[in-house]
Amino acid sequence: MRELGLADLLAGVLVLALNAYVLLAGADFGGGVWDLFASGPRRSRQRALIADAIGPIWEANHVWLILAVVLLFTCFPVAFARLTTVLHVPLVLVLVGIVLRGSAFTFRSYDSRRDTVQRRWGAVFASASVVTPLLLGVAVGTVATGRVLAPAGGFRAAYIGPWATPFALAVGLMTLALFAFLAAVYLTVEAGRGELADDFRTRALWAFAATVVAALTALAFAKADAPRMHAALTRSVWAPPLHSGAALAAIGACWALWSRRFRLARLGAGALVSLVLWGWAVGQYPYLVPPDLTIAQTAAPATTLRFVALGLAAGGMILVPSLLYLFRIFKSERALRARPTD
Amino acid sequence: MSDLLAARGQMAMSLGFHIIFAAVGIGMPLLMVLAEWRWRQTGDAIYLDLARRWARGTAILFAVGAVSGTVLSFELGLLWPGFMAFAGPVIGMPFSLEGFAFFTEAIFLGIYLYGWDRVSPRAHLLAGAAVAISGAASGVFVVIANAWMNTPAGFEMTAGRVTAVHPLQALANPAAFQQTLHMTIAAYVATGFAVAGIHAFLLLRDPANGFHLRALRVALVVAVPAAIIQPLSGDLSARFVAVQQPGKLAALESVFITRHGAPLTIGGWPDPDARTVHFGLRIPYGLSLLAFHDPDAEVAGLDRVPRDQWPPLAVVHVAFQVMVALGTCLALISVWAVWAAWRRRSLAANRRLLRAITVAAPFGFLAVEAGWVVTEVGRQPWIIWGVLRTRDAVTPMPGIIVPFVLFTLLYVALSAAVVWLLYRQIVRAPVGPAVAHA
Ligand code: HDD
Ligand code: HEM
Ligand code: HEM
């Protein structure tokens, strides 16, 4: 195996940014899913809790995606060009979803309190929160299939065929289920104790079941649609530790939910989602866009990489304390207990 | 419509939409912070009310700015993969720095909007200042990237591929200084005048209203100085363009023939086939004076540029005239406001000035749009001046008209929603003497 270089390190940072995006913004999307499925006697309290939980932080969470995109086009420009060309259609739909989700959520907070108005924005917010993770998952799943090839043939063959596969769709569904799972678990913590927390506890367990179904479906199709990924996930040396880690996190999260140890459940859920993401990333290493674009091949000149690394270090020194401050203000135990809606 | 044209149209539409919210994202935080600071200084609760109400409007606009900016980041690849594959490593640096500015901006905006009762008043004001600074910084970084497209620097090329990169030289490209300066000031002019115009209008209807009077004062404190220096900054831009992109200056001034002592053409319609400007007003030596501060200086004309490298002349020329005309109006109104303040005339009673400010409310934003048309259309047919042609950078995907129409419809709907929501915020502003002596 060749030595790990700066390009690999930056590819790792890219996955870290995606990891942060999934853990933070993923849960914001999941919140939208539960807004859509709000039900029962506490329906409006559920919606209010979701809105309070994501209100102050969603815009900061969203920036992780931008960081990932910027890192991709600066450090691996050819990979960026290939991905945005071949995945044009799903990415455009993801963008429409991102635009509708963010603006409808904000518009709802500032429009009339009348029920019809609130419900109209809420419907846009919630449905965009379902569609966006699904398509994002389809895009990621497609990369794993190794079909993001230089476009050839007609429109269908070059721009639809690559992502219209059962495997990619199953990954999309799994992403949606995972985001909903994360959100429900986080919301149990936000709700504290009582009936509201129990509402989300039930939802978390259902979402977990859905995740398992989607994951098994994806695995079933992987053999035909994504043979390399399938081989990596079943036969490589790091597969057993990865799978046992994920199993441990999953069982831990479910047990903690069952016994109402919500903070512990949050830890387990976060670990599970992160392991899935890293499994995908490590599974296709050293390829950024399999089957032909590796990290080394697509890497920008070394000077660029060094400057980006310096920039990341400098930016991180501002970013990390600011983020900690934000989360301390709105998400610490005390801040959650002081919330007026509880 | 060809795919190239559709892609250009989609890019222009997306940027033209985003820039409004981006300018607001630079200007509004400053206005909010000034209002809140005045409240802390004077204890006058109306200023606090003002800061809170402006913050609500900003929250709406900021969200649209964030999502439309995300669309742009992807569109760079969705529409121009050839450009990004080439330019990514060279100008990625400002984009990466911009990413961190976005983080700071979004984090502290969250604290500012939702933290009124959660952090100390001092920390709250500082959070607002952090938003104002990082908003300006994100604008500066992205405009540096754009300046690089006008005056590419910091890389070596062999056989059409980038072989060596000097990121600092790319950052410090020749157009960076004048463009970032001009754009940052433009954001304060545009936001300041839009806000001033709204409150001037409401003050005309309700002259005793202390809320609108204070709002107008804060907005003018930002808008007036910015509008007075903007023509100077624009003059600087024009002089740099004359040196760095002489072909662009020739296009925006419609100079067909290279000559010494070139006249300035005001208005008119350039005719590329007849190589002349119809109906223009000519001021002898004007252009040589403006561009080089020397009546005899030689101004390069379009005759030095191969015909297939001319940008669309009429668009660029008219857009430039519009920007300069609007900028002159705003500067004159600003001088008038300074004069009135110096004479210690009461603002609320000066109905003619209030009317002028009301009419000028959209001028700043119109000038911003016109200015970007000058810069971007004036760069055609190049996406990177002299290095890469726009048509060679466009995506191979057919049917770009579909996403173009899709995003246009989406943005029309969003604009309608934003206008409606802001209208709701404004009509709920406090009325009459109730606040005059609050
Ligand atoms: C409030 C907005 C505003 C106002 C009042 C003006 N401008 Fe402007 N102008 C812009 C907003 C703007 C802009 C939108 O911000 C641009 C586009 C790109 C840039 O860097 O600034 C611009 C570009 C721009 C350029 C092209 C720079 C390039 O292509 O690199 C020139 C030559 C001028 N301006 C000159 C002027 C002059 C002589 C003005 C005199 C009144 C003026 N501008 C007023
Ligand atoms: C190709 C051009 C551009 C791209 C790719 C781009 C990208 C973005 C992105 C991704 C965001 C969202 C950040 C967030 O989530 O908070 C954003 C917001 C912003 N952009 Fe742009 N942008 C472009 C042009 C500009 C220009 C020309 C300016 C200003 C001069 C500007 C200034 C801002 C500001 C101030 C924000 C903060 C959000 C707001 O206030 O609305 N951008 N941009
Ligand atoms: C936000 C303010 C901006 C506005 C209103 C604006 C406007 C425009 C317009 C009108 C066009 C179409 C020109 C034509 O095809 O005739 C265009 C093209 C383009 N702009 Fe800008 N621009 C802005 C800022 C930027 C920035 C900051 C960047 C990059 C960093 C950028 C990158 C591009 C690219 C890549 C194209 C497409 C290629 C081309 O037509 O040359 N723009 N823009």
PDB file of N, CA and C in Angstrom, chain A residues 55-56 59-60 62-64 66 69-70 73-74 77 80-81 84-85 88 95 98-100 103 106-107 110-112 159 300-301 303-304 307 315 319 322-323 325-326 329-330 335, chain B residues 59 62-63 66-67 70-71 74 77-78 81 84-85 88-89 92-93 95-96 100 103 106-108 110-111 114 118-119 123 165 167-168 396-398 410 414 417-418 421 424-425:
ATOM      1  N   GLY A  55     -34.367  25.800  14.677  1.00  0.00           N
ATOM      2  CA  GLY A  55     -34.353  27.227  14.360  1.00  0.00           C
ATOM      3  C   GLY A  55     -32.989  27.901  14.422  1.00  0.00           C
ATOM      4  N   PRO A  56     -32.334  27.899  15.594  1.00  0.00           N
ATOM      5  CA  PRO A  56     -31.099  28.686  15.690  1.00  0.00           C
ATOM      6  C   PRO A  56     -29.892  28.058  14.988  1.00  0.00           C
ATOM      7  N   GLU A  59     -28.890  26.952   9.828  1.00  0.00           N
ATOM      8  CA  GLU A  59     -28.066  27.598   8.803  1.00  0.00           C
ATOM      9  C   GLU A  59     -26.596  27.283   8.995  1.00  0.00           C
ATOM     10  N   ALA A  60     -26.161  27.235  10.264  1.00  0.00           N
ATOM     11  CA  ALA A  60     -24.762  26.870  10.514  1.00  0.00           C
ATOM     12  C   ALA A  60     -24.536  25.413  10.108  1.00  0.00           C
ATOM     13  N   HIS A  62     -25.956  23.756   7.832  1.00  0.00           N
ATOM     14  CA  HIS A  62     -26.001  23.657   6.387  1.00  0.00           C
ATOM     15  C   HIS A  62     -24.636  23.983   5.756  1.00  0.00           C
ATOM     16  N   VAL A  63     -23.853  24.837   6.420  1.00  0.00           N
ATOM     17  CA  VAL A  63     -22.584  25.265   5.823  1.00  0.00           C
ATOM     18  C   VAL A  63     -21.609  24.094   5.664  1.00  0.00           C
ATOM     19  N   TRP A  64     -21.799  23.010   6.440  1.00  0.00           N
ATOM     20  CA  TRP A  64     -20.899  21.851   6.273  1.00  0.00           C
ATOM     21  C   TRP A  64     -20.949  21.320   4.856  1.00  0.00           C
ATOM     22  N   ILE A  66     -21.497  23.096   2.190  1.00  0.00           N
ATOM     23  CA  ILE A  66     -20.760  24.028   1.343  1.00  0.00           C
ATOM     24  C   ILE A  66     -19.266  23.804   1.512  1.00  0.00           C
ATOM     25  N   VAL A  69     -18.354  20.820  -0.540  1.00  0.00           N
ATOM     26  CA  VAL A  69     -18.330  21.112  -1.974  1.00  0.00           C
ATOM     27  C   VAL A  69     -17.075  21.907  -2.334  1.00  0.00           C
ATOM     28  N   VAL A  70     -16.773  22.905  -1.516  1.00  0.00           N
ATOM     29  CA  VAL A  70     -15.611  23.747  -1.796  1.00  0.00           C
ATOM     30  C   VAL A  70     -14.329  22.915  -1.732  1.00  0.00           C
ATOM     31  N   PHE A  73     -14.138  20.839  -4.940  1.00  0.00           N
ATOM     32  CA  PHE A  73     -13.721  21.452  -6.205  1.00  0.00           C
ATOM     33  C   PHE A  73     -12.336  22.081  -6.134  1.00  0.00           C
ATOM     34  N   THR A  74     -11.876  22.413  -4.941  1.00  0.00           N
ATOM     35  CA  THR A  74     -10.532  22.969  -4.843  1.00  0.00           C
ATOM     36  C   THR A  74      -9.483  21.862  -4.896  1.00  0.00           C
ATOM     37  N   PRO A  77     -10.606  18.841  -8.382  1.00  0.00           N
ATOM     38  CA  PRO A  77     -11.469  19.520  -9.354  1.00  0.00           C
ATOM     39  C   PRO A  77     -12.049  18.596 -10.415  1.00  0.00           C
ATOM     40  N   PHE A  80     -14.948  16.699  -9.065  1.00  0.00           N
ATOM     41  CA  PHE A  80     -16.116  17.585  -8.937  1.00  0.00           C
ATOM     42  C   PHE A  80     -16.796  17.756 -10.295  1.00  0.00           C
ATOM     43  N   ALA A  81     -15.986  18.013 -11.320  1.00  0.00           N
ATOM     44  CA  ALA A  81     -16.560  18.231 -12.644  1.00  0.00           C
ATOM     45  C   ALA A  81     -17.312  16.976 -13.105  1.00  0.00           C
ATOM     46  N   THR A  84     -20.653  16.534 -10.940  1.00  0.00           N
ATOM     47  CA  THR A  84     -21.720  17.493 -11.236  1.00  0.00           C
ATOM     48  C   THR A  84     -22.236  17.304 -12.660  1.00  0.00           C
ATOM     49  N   THR A  85     -21.405  16.762 -13.545  1.00  0.00           N
ATOM     50  CA  THR A  85     -21.890  16.540 -14.911  1.00  0.00           C
ATOM     51  C   THR A  85     -22.830  15.339 -14.955  1.00  0.00           C
ATOM     52  N   HIS A  88     -26.118  15.524 -12.753  1.00  0.00           N
ATOM     53  CA  HIS A  88     -26.803  16.812 -12.897  1.00  0.00           C
ATOM     54  C   HIS A  88     -28.263  16.732 -12.435  1.00  0.00           C
ATOM     55  N   LEU A  95     -31.006  20.445  -4.996  1.00  0.00           N
ATOM     56  CA  LEU A  95     -30.933  21.892  -4.775  1.00  0.00           C
ATOM     57  C   LEU A  95     -32.321  22.494  -4.631  1.00  0.00           C
ATOM     58  N   ILE A  98     -33.329  21.764  -1.221  1.00  0.00           N
ATOM     59  CA  ILE A  98     -32.640  22.584  -0.220  1.00  0.00           C
ATOM     60  C   ILE A  98     -33.239  23.989  -0.179  1.00  0.00           C
ATOM     61  N   VAL A  99     -33.506  24.539  -1.367  1.00  0.00           N
ATOM     62  CA  VAL A  99     -34.073  25.894  -1.430  1.00  0.00           C
ATOM     63  C   VAL A  99     -35.450  25.919  -0.763  1.00  0.00           C
ATOM     64  N   LEU A 100     -36.288  24.944  -1.120  1.00  0.00           N
ATOM     65  CA  LEU A 100     -37.653  24.959  -0.587  1.00  0.00           C
ATOM     66  C   LEU A 100     -37.656  24.693   0.919  1.00  0.00           C
ATOM     67  N   SER A 103     -36.173  27.914   2.837  1.00  0.00           N
ATOM     68  CA  SER A 103     -36.984  29.125   2.818  1.00  0.00           C
ATOM     69  C   SER A 103     -38.354  28.880   3.443  1.00  0.00           C
ATOM     70  N   THR A 106     -38.111  29.086   7.214  1.00  0.00           N
ATOM     71  CA  THR A 106     -37.989  30.453   7.710  1.00  0.00           C
ATOM     72  C   THR A 106     -39.286  31.235   7.506  1.00  0.00           C
ATOM     73  N   PHE A 107     -39.890  31.073   6.326  1.00  0.00           N
ATOM     74  CA  PHE A 107     -41.125  31.816   6.049  1.00  0.00           C
ATOM     75  C   PHE A 107     -42.204  31.447   7.054  1.00  0.00           C
ATOM     76  N   TYR A 110     -42.022  33.403  10.193  1.00  0.00           N
ATOM     77  CA  TYR A 110     -42.267  34.838  10.152  1.00  0.00           C
ATOM     78  C   TYR A 110     -43.586  35.197   9.487  1.00  0.00           C
ATOM     79  N   ASP A 111     -44.344  34.194   9.068  1.00  0.00           N
ATOM     80  CA  ASP A 111     -45.635  34.517   8.456  1.00  0.00           C
ATOM     81  C   ASP A 111     -46.711  34.501   9.535  1.00  0.00           C
ATOM     82  N   SER A 112     -47.941  34.750   9.096  1.00  0.00           N
ATOM     83  CA  SER A 112     -49.055  34.835  10.026  1.00  0.00           C
ATOM     84  C   SER A 112     -49.174  33.543  10.842  1.00  0.00           C
ATOM     85  N   TYR A 159     -27.093  10.395 -18.581  1.00  0.00           N
ATOM     86  CA  TYR A 159     -27.487  11.261 -17.463  1.00  0.00           C
ATOM     87  C   TYR A 159     -28.620  10.712 -16.591  1.00  0.00           C
ATOM     88  N   ALA A 300      -5.409  18.232  -6.830  1.00  0.00           N
ATOM     89  CA  ALA A 300      -4.887  19.500  -7.332  1.00  0.00           C
ATOM     90  C   ALA A 300      -3.376  19.524  -7.078  1.00  0.00           C
ATOM     91  N   PRO A 301      -2.657  20.467  -7.726  1.00  0.00           N
ATOM     92  CA  PRO A 301      -1.222  20.591  -7.472  1.00  0.00           C
ATOM     93  C   PRO A 301      -0.911  20.737  -5.980  1.00  0.00           C
ATOM     94  N   THR A 303       0.915  22.656  -4.164  1.00  0.00           N
ATOM     95  CA  THR A 303       0.829  23.971  -3.497  1.00  0.00           C
ATOM     96  C   THR A 303      -0.597  24.267  -3.063  1.00  0.00           C
ATOM     97  N   THR A 304      -1.537  23.973  -3.951  1.00  0.00           N
ATOM     98  CA  THR A 304      -2.937  24.219  -3.600  1.00  0.00           C
ATOM     99  C   THR A 304      -3.300  23.429  -2.347  1.00  0.00           C
ATOM    100  N   PHE A 307      -1.885  24.971   0.773  1.00  0.00           N
ATOM    101  CA  PHE A 307      -2.574  26.195   1.195  1.00  0.00           C
ATOM    102  C   PHE A 307      -3.964  25.890   1.756  1.00  0.00           C
ATOM    103  N   GLY A 315      -8.914  28.471   9.634  1.00  0.00           N
ATOM    104  CA  GLY A 315     -10.367  28.604   9.742  1.00  0.00           C
ATOM    105  C   GLY A 315     -10.906  27.820  10.925  1.00  0.00           C
ATOM    106  N   LEU A 319     -13.594  28.563  13.738  1.00  0.00           N
ATOM    107  CA  LEU A 319     -14.838  27.800  13.640  1.00  0.00           C
ATOM    108  C   LEU A 319     -15.149  27.022  14.921  1.00  0.00           C
ATOM    109  N   SER A 322     -16.379  28.995  17.911  1.00  0.00           N
ATOM    110  CA  SER A 322     -17.676  29.612  17.627  1.00  0.00           C
ATOM    111  C   SER A 322     -18.791  28.575  17.675  1.00  0.00           C
ATOM    112  N   LEU A 323     -18.507  27.402  17.089  1.00  0.00           N
ATOM    113  CA  LEU A 323     -19.526  26.354  17.092  1.00  0.00           C
ATOM    114  C   LEU A 323     -19.840  25.901  18.510  1.00  0.00           C
ATOM    115  N   TYR A 325     -19.585  27.581  21.177  1.00  0.00           N
ATOM    116  CA  TYR A 325     -20.348  28.650  21.816  1.00  0.00           C
ATOM    117  C   TYR A 325     -21.818  28.560  21.407  1.00  0.00           C
ATOM    118  N   LEU A 326     -22.040  28.381  20.103  1.00  0.00           N
ATOM    119  CA  LEU A 326     -23.423  28.280  19.613  1.00  0.00           C
ATOM    120  C   LEU A 326     -24.165  27.127  20.288  1.00  0.00           C
ATOM    121  N   ILE A 329     -24.958  27.707  23.912  1.00  0.00           N
ATOM    122  CA  ILE A 329     -26.081  28.615  24.169  1.00  0.00           C
ATOM    123  C   ILE A 329     -27.422  27.915  23.957  1.00  0.00           C
ATOM    124  N   PHE A 330     -27.521  27.108  22.899  1.00  0.00           N
ATOM    125  CA  PHE A 330     -28.840  26.584  22.560  1.00  0.00           C
ATOM    126  C   PHE A 330     -29.053  25.118  22.900  1.00  0.00           C
ATOM    127  N   ALA A 335     -29.719  25.050  28.738  1.00  0.00           N
ATOM    128  CA  ALA A 335     -30.458  25.772  27.701  1.00  0.00           C
ATOM    129  C   ALA A 335     -31.724  25.016  27.329  1.00  0.00           C
TER     130      ALA A 335
ATOM    131  N   ALA B  59     -33.629  38.003   8.917  1.00  0.00           N
ATOM    132  CA  ALA B  59     -33.702  36.545   9.015  1.00  0.00           C
ATOM    133  C   ALA B  59     -34.331  35.962   7.756  1.00  0.00           C
ATOM    134  N   PHE B  62     -31.872  36.511   4.825  1.00  0.00           N
ATOM    135  CA  PHE B  62     -30.654  35.723   4.970  1.00  0.00           C
ATOM    136  C   PHE B  62     -30.886  34.276   4.573  1.00  0.00           C
ATOM    137  N   ALA B  63     -32.039  33.744   4.948  1.00  0.00           N
ATOM    138  CA  ALA B  63     -32.310  32.341   4.608  1.00  0.00           C
ATOM    139  C   ALA B  63     -32.326  32.166   3.092  1.00  0.00           C
ATOM    140  N   ALA B  66     -28.803  32.257   1.805  1.00  0.00           N
ATOM    141  CA  ALA B  66     -28.039  31.031   2.064  1.00  0.00           C
ATOM    142  C   ALA B  66     -28.417  29.936   1.076  1.00  0.00           C
ATOM    143  N   VAL B  67     -29.704  29.755   0.828  1.00  0.00           N
ATOM    144  CA  VAL B  67     -30.077  28.658  -0.084  1.00  0.00           C
ATOM    145  C   VAL B  67     -29.725  29.008  -1.535  1.00  0.00           C
ATOM    146  N   THR B  70     -26.104  28.365  -2.011  1.00  0.00           N
ATOM    147  CA  THR B  70     -25.808  26.937  -2.145  1.00  0.00           C
ATOM    148  C   THR B  70     -26.037  26.488  -3.580  1.00  0.00           C
ATOM    149  N   VAL B  71     -27.122  26.957  -4.162  1.00  0.00           N
ATOM    150  CA  VAL B  71     -27.397  26.626  -5.560  1.00  0.00           C
ATOM    151  C   VAL B  71     -26.206  27.053  -6.425  1.00  0.00           C
ATOM    152  N   PHE B  74     -23.100  24.794  -6.382  1.00  0.00           N
ATOM    153  CA  PHE B  74     -23.239  23.603  -7.216  1.00  0.00           C
ATOM    154  C   PHE B  74     -23.272  23.975  -8.694  1.00  0.00           C
ATOM    155  N   GLY B  77     -20.333  23.819 -10.957  1.00  0.00           N
ATOM    156  CA  GLY B  77     -20.020  22.535 -11.577  1.00  0.00           C
ATOM    157  C   GLY B  77     -21.111  22.044 -12.518  1.00  0.00           C
ATOM    158  N   LEU B  78     -22.369  22.277 -12.133  1.00  0.00           N
ATOM    159  CA  LEU B  78     -23.480  21.778 -12.949  1.00  0.00           C
ATOM    160  C   LEU B  78     -23.469  22.422 -14.330  1.00  0.00           C
ATOM    161  N   PRO B  81     -18.518  22.749 -15.738  1.00  0.00           N
ATOM    162  CA  PRO B  81     -17.519  21.798 -15.252  1.00  0.00           C
ATOM    163  C   PRO B  81     -16.128  22.055 -15.832  1.00  0.00           C
ATOM    164  N   MET B  84     -14.510  24.776 -13.752  1.00  0.00           N
ATOM    165  CA  MET B  84     -14.087  24.389 -12.403  1.00  0.00           C
ATOM    166  C   MET B  84     -12.928  23.416 -12.438  1.00  0.00           C
ATOM    167  N   ALA B  85     -12.930  22.499 -13.417  1.00  0.00           N
ATOM    168  CA  ALA B  85     -11.823  21.557 -13.488  1.00  0.00           C
ATOM    169  C   ALA B  85     -10.523  22.321 -13.687  1.00  0.00           C
ATOM    170  N   GLY B  88     -10.622  25.433 -10.299  1.00  0.00           N
ATOM    171  CA  GLY B  88     -10.784  25.018  -8.910  1.00  0.00           C
ATOM    172  C   GLY B  88      -9.517  25.140  -8.083  1.00  0.00           C
ATOM    173  N   PRO B  89      -8.418  24.522  -8.523  1.00  0.00           N
ATOM    174  CA  PRO B  89      -7.207  24.561  -7.715  1.00  0.00           C
ATOM    175  C   PRO B  89      -6.629  25.965  -7.573  1.00  0.00           C
ATOM    176  N   GLY B  92      -9.675  28.095  -5.609  1.00  0.00           N
ATOM    177  CA  GLY B  92     -10.338  27.435  -4.498  1.00  0.00           C
ATOM    178  C   GLY B  92     -10.058  28.125  -3.175  1.00  0.00           C
ATOM    179  N   MET B  93      -8.881  28.717  -3.079  1.00  0.00           N
ATOM    180  CA  MET B  93      -8.478  29.346  -1.818  1.00  0.00           C
ATOM    181  C   MET B  93      -9.496  30.387  -1.318  1.00  0.00           C
ATOM    182  N   PHE B  95     -12.529  30.661  -2.096  1.00  0.00           N
ATOM    183  CA  PHE B  95     -13.790  29.983  -1.796  1.00  0.00           C
ATOM    184  C   PHE B  95     -13.710  29.264  -0.447  1.00  0.00           C
ATOM    185  N   SER B  96     -12.539  28.657  -0.144  1.00  0.00           N
ATOM    186  CA  SER B  96     -12.420  27.973   1.148  1.00  0.00           C
ATOM    187  C   SER B  96     -12.514  28.983   2.291  1.00  0.00           C
ATOM    188  N   PHE B 100     -15.420  29.569   5.593  1.00  0.00           N
ATOM    189  CA  PHE B 100     -15.318  29.850   7.023  1.00  0.00           C
ATOM    190  C   PHE B 100     -16.041  31.142   7.393  1.00  0.00           C
ATOM    191  N   PHE B 103     -19.560  30.202   7.871  1.00  0.00           N
ATOM    192  CA  PHE B 103     -19.779  29.563   9.161  1.00  0.00           C
ATOM    193  C   PHE B 103     -19.955  30.620  10.249  1.00  0.00           C
ATOM    194  N   ALA B 106     -23.252  32.462   9.843  1.00  0.00           N
ATOM    195  CA  ALA B 106     -24.455  31.698  10.186  1.00  0.00           C
ATOM    196  C   ALA B 106     -24.521  31.439  11.690  1.00  0.00           C
ATOM    197  N   ILE B 107     -23.370  31.146  12.298  1.00  0.00           N
ATOM    198  CA  ILE B 107     -23.350  30.854  13.735  1.00  0.00           C
ATOM    199  C   ILE B 107     -23.788  32.079  14.525  1.00  0.00           C
ATOM    200  N   PHE B 108     -23.164  33.219  14.229  1.00  0.00           N
ATOM    201  CA  PHE B 108     -23.480  34.392  15.042  1.00  0.00           C
ATOM    202  C   PHE B 108     -24.842  34.984  14.681  1.00  0.00           C
ATOM    203  N   GLY B 110     -27.408  33.053  14.117  1.00  0.00           N
ATOM    204  CA  GLY B 110     -28.272  32.233  14.965  1.00  0.00           C
ATOM    205  C   GLY B 110     -28.313  32.791  16.382  1.00  0.00           C
ATOM    206  N   ILE B 111     -27.133  33.151  16.884  1.00  0.00           N
ATOM    207  CA  ILE B 111     -27.070  33.699  18.244  1.00  0.00           C
ATOM    208  C   ILE B 111     -27.789  35.043  18.302  1.00  0.00           C
ATOM    209  N   TYR B 114     -31.823  34.413  17.796  1.00  0.00           N
ATOM    210  CA  TYR B 114     -32.532  33.616  18.801  1.00  0.00           C
ATOM    211  C   TYR B 114     -32.001  33.843  20.212  1.00  0.00           C
ATOM    212  N   ARG B 118     -30.907  35.039  25.814  1.00  0.00           N
ATOM    213  CA  ARG B 118     -30.054  33.950  26.264  1.00  0.00           C
ATOM    214  C   ARG B 118     -28.612  34.371  26.512  1.00  0.00           C
ATOM    215  N   VAL B 119     -28.181  35.460  25.909  1.00  0.00           N
ATOM    216  CA  VAL B 119     -26.817  35.935  26.171  1.00  0.00           C
ATOM    217  C   VAL B 119     -26.889  37.360  26.707  1.00  0.00           C
ATOM    218  N   ALA B 123     -22.692  40.601  24.804  1.00  0.00           N
ATOM    219  CA  ALA B 123     -22.396  39.475  23.919  1.00  0.00           C
ATOM    220  C   ALA B 123     -23.309  39.523  22.701  1.00  0.00           C
ATOM    221  N   VAL B 165       0.674  26.226  -9.392  1.00  0.00           N
ATOM    222  CA  VAL B 165      -0.281  27.171  -8.822  1.00  0.00           C
ATOM    223  C   VAL B 165       0.400  27.997  -7.741  1.00  0.00           C
ATOM    224  N   PRO B 167      -1.225  30.154  -5.039  1.00  0.00           N
ATOM    225  CA  PRO B 167      -2.528  30.616  -4.541  1.00  0.00           C
ATOM    226  C   PRO B 167      -2.519  32.059  -4.041  1.00  0.00           C
ATOM    227  N   LEU B 168      -1.407  32.515  -3.473  1.00  0.00           N
ATOM    228  CA  LEU B 168      -1.407  33.888  -2.962  1.00  0.00           C
ATOM    229  C   LEU B 168      -1.457  34.893  -4.103  1.00  0.00           C
ATOM    230  N   PRO B 396     -21.555  19.334 -20.982  1.00  0.00           N
ATOM    231  CA  PRO B 396     -22.015  18.645 -22.193  1.00  0.00           C
ATOM    232  C   PRO B 396     -23.467  18.207 -22.103  1.00  0.00           C
ATOM    233  N   MET B 397     -24.099  18.338 -20.928  1.00  0.00           N
ATOM    234  CA  MET B 397     -25.463  17.823 -20.814  1.00  0.00           C
ATOM    235  C   MET B 397     -26.429  18.641 -21.677  1.00  0.00           C
ATOM    236  N   PRO B 398     -27.257  17.966 -22.482  1.00  0.00           N
ATOM    237  CA  PRO B 398     -28.233  18.703 -23.287  1.00  0.00           C
ATOM    238  C   PRO B 398     -29.453  19.099 -22.453  1.00  0.00           C
ATOM    239  N   LEU B 410     -38.884  28.845  -9.704  1.00  0.00           N
ATOM    240  CA  LEU B 410     -38.683  28.737  -8.262  1.00  0.00           C
ATOM    241  C   LEU B 410     -38.350  30.100  -7.662  1.00  0.00           C
ATOM    242  N   LEU B 414     -40.258  32.429  -4.966  1.00  0.00           N
ATOM    243  CA  LEU B 414     -39.599  32.867  -3.726  1.00  0.00           C
ATOM    244  C   LEU B 414     -39.656  34.380  -3.588  1.00  0.00           C
ATOM    245  N   ALA B 417     -42.967  35.451  -2.364  1.00  0.00           N
ATOM    246  CA  ALA B 417     -43.151  35.157  -0.942  1.00  0.00           C
ATOM    247  C   ALA B 417     -42.369  36.149  -0.084  1.00  0.00           C
ATOM    248  N   VAL B 418     -41.126  36.455  -0.501  1.00  0.00           N
ATOM    249  CA  VAL B 418     -40.310  37.374   0.292  1.00  0.00           C
ATOM    250  C   VAL B 418     -40.953  38.750   0.332  1.00  0.00           C
ATOM    251  N   LEU B 421     -43.867  38.709   2.693  1.00  0.00           N
ATOM    252  CA  LEU B 421     -43.494  38.633   4.107  1.00  0.00           C
ATOM    253  C   LEU B 421     -42.898  39.947   4.603  1.00  0.00           C
ATOM    254  N   ARG B 424     -45.644  42.383   5.144  1.00  0.00           N
ATOM    255  CA  ARG B 424     -46.307  42.100   6.420  1.00  0.00           C
ATOM    256  C   ARG B 424     -45.533  42.688   7.594  1.00  0.00           C
ATOM    257  N   GLN B 425     -44.195  42.526   7.565  1.00  0.00           N
ATOM    258  CA  GLN B 425     -43.369  43.057   8.646  1.00  0.00           C
ATOM    259  C   GLN B 425     -43.499  44.584   8.699  1.00  0.00           C
TER     260      GLN B 425
END
